[in-house]
Short mmCIF file of C-alpha atoms and ligand atoms in Angstrom, two decimals:
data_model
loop_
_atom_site.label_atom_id
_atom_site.label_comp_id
_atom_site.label_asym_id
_atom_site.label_seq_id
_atom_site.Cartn_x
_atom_site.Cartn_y
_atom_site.Cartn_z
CA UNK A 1 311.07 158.71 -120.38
CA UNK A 2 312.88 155.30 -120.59
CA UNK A 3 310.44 151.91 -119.48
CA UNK A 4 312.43 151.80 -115.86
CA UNK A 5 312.21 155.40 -115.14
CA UNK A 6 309.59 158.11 -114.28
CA UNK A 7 310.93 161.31 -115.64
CA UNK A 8 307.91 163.63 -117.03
CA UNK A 9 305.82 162.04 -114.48
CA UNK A 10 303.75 163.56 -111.41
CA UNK A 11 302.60 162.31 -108.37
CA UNK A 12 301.08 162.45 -104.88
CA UNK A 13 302.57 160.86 -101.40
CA UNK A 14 300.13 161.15 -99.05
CA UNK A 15 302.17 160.85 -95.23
CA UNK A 16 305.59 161.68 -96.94
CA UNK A 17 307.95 162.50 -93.61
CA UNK A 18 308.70 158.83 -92.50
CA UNK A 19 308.27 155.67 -92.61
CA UNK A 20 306.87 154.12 -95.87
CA UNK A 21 305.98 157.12 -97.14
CA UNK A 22 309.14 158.80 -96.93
CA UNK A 23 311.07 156.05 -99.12
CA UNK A 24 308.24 156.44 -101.74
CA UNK A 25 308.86 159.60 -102.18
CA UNK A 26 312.57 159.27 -102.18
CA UNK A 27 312.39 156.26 -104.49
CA UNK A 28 309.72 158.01 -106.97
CA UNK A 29 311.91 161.42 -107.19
CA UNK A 30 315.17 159.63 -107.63
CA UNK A 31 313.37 157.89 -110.80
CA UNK A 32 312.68 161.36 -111.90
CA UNK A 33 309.10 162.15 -110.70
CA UNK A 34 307.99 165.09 -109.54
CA UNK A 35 306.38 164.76 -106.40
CA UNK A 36 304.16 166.26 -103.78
CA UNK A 37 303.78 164.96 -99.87
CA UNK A 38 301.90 166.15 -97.40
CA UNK A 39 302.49 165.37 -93.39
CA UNK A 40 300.79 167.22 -90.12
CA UNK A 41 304.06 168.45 -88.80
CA UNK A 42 305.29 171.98 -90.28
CA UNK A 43 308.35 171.73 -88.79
CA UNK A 44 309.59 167.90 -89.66
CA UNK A 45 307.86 168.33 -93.29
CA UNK A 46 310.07 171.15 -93.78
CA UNK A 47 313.18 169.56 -92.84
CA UNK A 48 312.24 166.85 -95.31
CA UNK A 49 311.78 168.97 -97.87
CA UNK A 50 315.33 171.20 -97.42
CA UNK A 51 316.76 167.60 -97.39
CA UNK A 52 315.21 166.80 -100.65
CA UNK A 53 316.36 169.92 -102.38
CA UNK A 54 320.14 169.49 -101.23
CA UNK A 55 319.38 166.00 -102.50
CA UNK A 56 318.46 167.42 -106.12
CA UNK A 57 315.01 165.85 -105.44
CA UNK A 58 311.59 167.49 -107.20
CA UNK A 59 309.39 167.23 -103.65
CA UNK A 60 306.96 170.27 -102.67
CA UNK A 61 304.76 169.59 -99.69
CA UNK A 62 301.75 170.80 -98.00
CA UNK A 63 300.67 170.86 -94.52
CA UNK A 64 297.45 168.65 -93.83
CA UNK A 65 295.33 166.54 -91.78
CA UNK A 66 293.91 163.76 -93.94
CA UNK A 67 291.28 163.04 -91.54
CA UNK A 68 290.03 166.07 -92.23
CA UNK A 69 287.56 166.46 -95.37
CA UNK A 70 288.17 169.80 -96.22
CA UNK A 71 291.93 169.33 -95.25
CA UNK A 72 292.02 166.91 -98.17
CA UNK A 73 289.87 169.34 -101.11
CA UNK A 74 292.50 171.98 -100.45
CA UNK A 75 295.34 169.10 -100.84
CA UNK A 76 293.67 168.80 -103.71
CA UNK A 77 293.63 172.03 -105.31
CA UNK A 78 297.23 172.74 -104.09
CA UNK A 79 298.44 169.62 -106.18
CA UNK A 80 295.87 170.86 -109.30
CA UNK A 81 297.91 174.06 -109.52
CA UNK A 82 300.97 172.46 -109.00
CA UNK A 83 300.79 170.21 -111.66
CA UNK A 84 298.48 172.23 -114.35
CA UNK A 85 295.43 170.16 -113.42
CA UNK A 86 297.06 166.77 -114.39
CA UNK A 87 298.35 163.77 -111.66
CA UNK A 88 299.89 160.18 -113.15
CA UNK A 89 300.42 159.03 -109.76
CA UNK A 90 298.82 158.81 -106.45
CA UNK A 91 300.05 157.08 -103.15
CA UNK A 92 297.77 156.32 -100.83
CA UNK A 93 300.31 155.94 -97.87
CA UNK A 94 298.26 157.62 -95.13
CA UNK A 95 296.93 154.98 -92.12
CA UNK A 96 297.13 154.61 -88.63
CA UNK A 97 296.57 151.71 -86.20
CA UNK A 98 294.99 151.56 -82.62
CA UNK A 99 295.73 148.14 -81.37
CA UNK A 100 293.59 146.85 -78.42
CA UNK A 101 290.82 144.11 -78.48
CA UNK A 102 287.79 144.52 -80.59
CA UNK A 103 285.31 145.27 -77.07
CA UNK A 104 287.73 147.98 -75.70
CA UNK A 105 287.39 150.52 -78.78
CA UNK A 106 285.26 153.48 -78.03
CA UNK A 107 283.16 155.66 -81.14
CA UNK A 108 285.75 158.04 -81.36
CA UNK A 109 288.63 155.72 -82.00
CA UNK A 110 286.32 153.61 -84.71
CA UNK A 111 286.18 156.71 -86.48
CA UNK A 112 289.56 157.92 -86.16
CA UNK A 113 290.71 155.30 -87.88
CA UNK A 114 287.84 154.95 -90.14
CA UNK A 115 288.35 158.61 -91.25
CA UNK A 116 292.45 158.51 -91.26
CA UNK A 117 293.01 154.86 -93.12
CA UNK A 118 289.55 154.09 -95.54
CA UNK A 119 287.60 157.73 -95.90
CA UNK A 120 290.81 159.63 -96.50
CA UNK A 121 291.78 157.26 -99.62
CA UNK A 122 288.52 157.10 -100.55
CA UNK A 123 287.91 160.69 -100.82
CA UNK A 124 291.71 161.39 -102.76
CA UNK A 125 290.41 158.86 -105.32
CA UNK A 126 287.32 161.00 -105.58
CA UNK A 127 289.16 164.26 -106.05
CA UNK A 128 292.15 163.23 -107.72
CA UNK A 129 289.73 161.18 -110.60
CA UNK A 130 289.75 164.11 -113.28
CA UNK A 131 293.63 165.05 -112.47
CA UNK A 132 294.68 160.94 -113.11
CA UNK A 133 292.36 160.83 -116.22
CA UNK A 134 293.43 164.46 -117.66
CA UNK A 135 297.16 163.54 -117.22
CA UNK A 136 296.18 160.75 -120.00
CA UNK A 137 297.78 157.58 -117.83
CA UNK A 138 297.32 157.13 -114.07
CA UNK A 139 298.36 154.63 -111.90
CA UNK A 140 296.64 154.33 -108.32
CA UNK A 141 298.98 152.75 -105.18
CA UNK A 142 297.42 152.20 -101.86
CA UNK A 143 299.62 150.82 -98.92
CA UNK A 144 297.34 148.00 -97.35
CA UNK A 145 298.80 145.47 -95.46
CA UNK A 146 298.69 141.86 -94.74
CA UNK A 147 295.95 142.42 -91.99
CA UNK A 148 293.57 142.94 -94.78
CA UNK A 149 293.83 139.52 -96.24
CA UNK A 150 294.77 137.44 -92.98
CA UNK A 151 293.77 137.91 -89.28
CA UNK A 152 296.41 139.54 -87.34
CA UNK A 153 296.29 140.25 -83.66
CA UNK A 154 296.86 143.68 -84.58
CA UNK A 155 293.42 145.61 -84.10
CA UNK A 156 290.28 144.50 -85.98
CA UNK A 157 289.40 148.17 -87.21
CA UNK A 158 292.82 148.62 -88.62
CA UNK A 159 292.21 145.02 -90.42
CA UNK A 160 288.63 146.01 -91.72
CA UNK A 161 290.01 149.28 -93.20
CA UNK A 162 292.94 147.34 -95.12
CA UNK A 163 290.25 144.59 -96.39
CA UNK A 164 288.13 147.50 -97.76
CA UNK A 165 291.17 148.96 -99.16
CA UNK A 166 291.65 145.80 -101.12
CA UNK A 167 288.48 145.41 -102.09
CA UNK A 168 288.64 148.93 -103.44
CA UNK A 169 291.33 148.17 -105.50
CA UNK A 170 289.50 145.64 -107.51
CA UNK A 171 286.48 147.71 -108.25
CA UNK A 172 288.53 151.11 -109.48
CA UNK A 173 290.36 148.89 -111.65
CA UNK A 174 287.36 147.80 -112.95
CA UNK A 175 285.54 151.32 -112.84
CA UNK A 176 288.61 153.64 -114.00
CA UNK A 177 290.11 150.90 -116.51
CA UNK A 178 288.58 152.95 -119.42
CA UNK A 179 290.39 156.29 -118.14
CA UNK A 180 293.45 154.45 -118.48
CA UNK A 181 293.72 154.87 -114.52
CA UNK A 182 294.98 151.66 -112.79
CA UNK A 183 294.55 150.81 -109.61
CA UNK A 184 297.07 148.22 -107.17
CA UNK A 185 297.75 147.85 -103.83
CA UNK A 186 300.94 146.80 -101.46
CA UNK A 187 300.37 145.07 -98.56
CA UNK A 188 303.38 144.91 -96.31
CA UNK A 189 304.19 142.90 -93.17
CA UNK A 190 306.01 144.16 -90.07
CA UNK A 191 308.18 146.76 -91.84
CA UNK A 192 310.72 149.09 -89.25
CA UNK A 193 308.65 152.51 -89.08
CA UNK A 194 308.16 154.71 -86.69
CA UNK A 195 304.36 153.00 -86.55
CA UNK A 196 305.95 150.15 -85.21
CA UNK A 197 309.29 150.76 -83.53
CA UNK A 198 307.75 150.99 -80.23
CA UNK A 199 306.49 147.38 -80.89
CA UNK A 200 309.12 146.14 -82.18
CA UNK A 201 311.34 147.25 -79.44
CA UNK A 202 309.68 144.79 -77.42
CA UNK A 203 312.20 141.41 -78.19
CA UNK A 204 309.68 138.82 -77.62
CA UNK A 205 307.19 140.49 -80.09
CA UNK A 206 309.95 141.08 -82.37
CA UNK A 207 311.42 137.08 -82.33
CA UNK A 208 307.49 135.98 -82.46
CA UNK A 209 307.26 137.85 -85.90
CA UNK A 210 310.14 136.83 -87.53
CA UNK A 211 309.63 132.87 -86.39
CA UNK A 212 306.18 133.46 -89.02
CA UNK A 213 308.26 135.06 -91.62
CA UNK A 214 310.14 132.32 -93.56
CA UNK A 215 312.80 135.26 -94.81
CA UNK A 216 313.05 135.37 -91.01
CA UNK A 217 313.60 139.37 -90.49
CA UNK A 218 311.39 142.53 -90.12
CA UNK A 219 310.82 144.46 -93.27
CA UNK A 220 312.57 147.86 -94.57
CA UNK A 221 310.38 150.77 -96.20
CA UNK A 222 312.70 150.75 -99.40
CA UNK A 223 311.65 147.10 -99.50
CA UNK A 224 308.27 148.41 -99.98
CA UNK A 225 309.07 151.60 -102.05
CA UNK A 226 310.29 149.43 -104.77
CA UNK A 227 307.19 147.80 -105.56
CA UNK A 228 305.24 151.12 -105.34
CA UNK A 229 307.68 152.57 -108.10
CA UNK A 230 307.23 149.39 -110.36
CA UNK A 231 303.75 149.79 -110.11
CA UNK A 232 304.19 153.39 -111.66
CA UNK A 233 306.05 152.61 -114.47
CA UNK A 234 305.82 151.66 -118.31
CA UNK A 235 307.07 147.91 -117.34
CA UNK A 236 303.48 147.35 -115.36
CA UNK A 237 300.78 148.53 -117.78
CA UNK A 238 299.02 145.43 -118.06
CA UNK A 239 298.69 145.38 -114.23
CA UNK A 240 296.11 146.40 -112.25
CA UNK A 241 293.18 145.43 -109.39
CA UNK A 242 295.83 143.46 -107.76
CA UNK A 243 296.93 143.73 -104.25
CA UNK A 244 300.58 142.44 -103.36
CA UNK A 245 302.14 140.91 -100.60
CA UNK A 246 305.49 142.05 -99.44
CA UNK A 247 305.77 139.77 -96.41
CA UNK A 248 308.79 137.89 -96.37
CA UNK A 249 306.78 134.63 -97.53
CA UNK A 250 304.36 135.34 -94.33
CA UNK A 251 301.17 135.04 -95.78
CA UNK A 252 302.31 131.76 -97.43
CA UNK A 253 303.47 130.16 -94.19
CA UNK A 254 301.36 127.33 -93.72
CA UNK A 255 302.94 125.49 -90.98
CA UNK A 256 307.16 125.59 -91.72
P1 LIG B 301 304.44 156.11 -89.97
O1 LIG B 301 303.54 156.37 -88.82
O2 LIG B 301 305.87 155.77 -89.70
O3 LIG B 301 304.37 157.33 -91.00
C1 LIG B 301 303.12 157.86 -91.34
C2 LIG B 301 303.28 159.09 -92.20
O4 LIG B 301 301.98 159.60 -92.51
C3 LIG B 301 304.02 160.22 -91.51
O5 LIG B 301 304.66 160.99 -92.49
C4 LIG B 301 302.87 160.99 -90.85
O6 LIG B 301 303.25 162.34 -90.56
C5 LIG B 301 301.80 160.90 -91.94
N1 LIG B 301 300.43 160.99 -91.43
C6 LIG B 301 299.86 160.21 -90.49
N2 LIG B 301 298.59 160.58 -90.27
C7 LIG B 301 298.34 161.62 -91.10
C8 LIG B 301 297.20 162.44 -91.33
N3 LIG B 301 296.06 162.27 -90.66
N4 LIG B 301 297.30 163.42 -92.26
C9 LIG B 301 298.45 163.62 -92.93
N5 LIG B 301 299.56 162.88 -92.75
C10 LIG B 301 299.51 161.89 -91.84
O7 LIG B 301 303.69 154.91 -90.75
P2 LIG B 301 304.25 153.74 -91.71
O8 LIG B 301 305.22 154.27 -92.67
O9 LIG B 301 304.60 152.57 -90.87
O10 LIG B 301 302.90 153.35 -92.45
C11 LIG B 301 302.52 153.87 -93.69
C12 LIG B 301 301.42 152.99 -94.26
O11 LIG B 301 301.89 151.63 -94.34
C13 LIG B 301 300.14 152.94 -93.40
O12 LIG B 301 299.01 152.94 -94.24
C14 LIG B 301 300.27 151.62 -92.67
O13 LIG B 301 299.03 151.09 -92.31
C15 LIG B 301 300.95 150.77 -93.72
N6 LIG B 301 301.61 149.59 -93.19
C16 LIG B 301 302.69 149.70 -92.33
C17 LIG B 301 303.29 148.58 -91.83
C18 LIG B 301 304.46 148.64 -90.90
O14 LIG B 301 304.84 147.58 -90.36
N7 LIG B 301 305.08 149.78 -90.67
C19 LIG B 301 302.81 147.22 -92.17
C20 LIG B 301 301.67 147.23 -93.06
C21 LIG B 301 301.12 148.36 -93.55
P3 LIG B 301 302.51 163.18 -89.35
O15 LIG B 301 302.41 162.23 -88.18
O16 LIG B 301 303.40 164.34 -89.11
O17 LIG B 301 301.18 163.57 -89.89
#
């Protein structure tokens, strides 16, 4: 297993079918890994993964709802006999946003996106602990995003859960250091996804994005992917607790 390469290695994609997710997988398996996803549609998971075979890809996937606590244990167990009880990598991809101002949101949408963006990661990093610290070298990824550092009109629960996630970060890197687990996170900006296409669509939204983002264009998920792989590999051992920006300079944009 060469320093820019993952062959030998193992790993789990959580939300695998598009977007973000999707390249990570692509980008992890073309490096060599062997990967599981997981989605909630049978059908579109499937096509993925018949894709991925013809492809010469090593992707398995299961069919789960990660708001769902038992839905993640059996993920769990799934991946365990998969991979003889041993996972380098996990992906925290999994989130969803509700965007509407902060004294419009009902309960039920507070927890939905409690439960699908902070709990679910939370709870993988529970159950996936021994499996990272049997497989002798682990290396934790969770997708934030810029809304967890800076305020975005983009939903505040959505925001909290990313500023937890980063927080999060910095205290598994600190508690898992001595299992040789590391933990990082990748925060993205506007990145075209089928989160956000609907969004996007909308031209004015679009142009007001790009005239904050000095590289002056939306985001592609391989743009992200290629982070998440370097964040795997040999070349960024010494790294970890650390939560990156890929934002096309946004988060830097004073006032240019
Ligand atoms: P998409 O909605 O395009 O893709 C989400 C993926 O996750 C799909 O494969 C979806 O499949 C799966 N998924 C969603 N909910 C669940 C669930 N409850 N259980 C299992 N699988 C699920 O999202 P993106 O690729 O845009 O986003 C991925 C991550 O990146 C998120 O955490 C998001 O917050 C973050 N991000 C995205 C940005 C963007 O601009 N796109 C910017 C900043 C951060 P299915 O629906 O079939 O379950």
């Amino acid at each position: 297993s060469g320093r820019w390469a993952l062959h030998g290695k193992t790993a789990l994609v959580t939300g695998g079918t598009r977007g973000i997710g999707r390249a990570v997988v692509e980008e992890l398996a073309a490096l060599g890994a062997t990967v599981h996803t997981c989605s909630r549609k049978a059908e579109e998971l499937g096509e993925r993964i018949k894709e991925w075979e013809a492809r010469g890809f090593r992707v398995t996937g299961s069919v789960c709802d990660l708001s769902e606590r038992d839905q993640r244990e059996r993920l769990l167990r799934e991946v365990a006999d998969r991979f003889g009880g041993k996972l380098n990598i996990l992906v925290n991809n999994v989130g969803t946003n509700i965007r509407k101002p902060t004294t419009e949101f009902t309960a039920e949408e507070y927890s939905f996106v409690m439960a699908t963006n902070l709990e679910s990661a939370y709870h993988l990093c529970q159950i996936a602990h021994p499996l990272l610290k049997l497989s002798g070298s682990g290396s934790i990824i969770f997708i934030s995003s810029v809304c967890g550092a800076v305020a975005v009109f983009s939903g505040t629960i959505y925001a909290m859960t990313k500023g937890a996630i980063n927080q999060l970060t910095k205290n598994l890197a600190c508690e898992w250091a001595k299992d040789n687990i590391r933990a990082n996170s990748v925060a993205p900006w506007y990145i075209t996804t089928s989160l956000t296409e609907r969004l996007l669509a909308n031209k004015d939204f679009e142009e007001q994005v790009v005239s904050r983002t000095p590289l002056g264009r939306i985001g592609e998920p391989e743009e992200i992917s290629a982070l998440v792989a370097f964040l795997c590999m040999p070349g960024s051992t010494y790294i970890t607790g650390q939560t990156i920006a890929v934002d096309g300079g946004m988060t830097v944009n004073g006032f240019y």
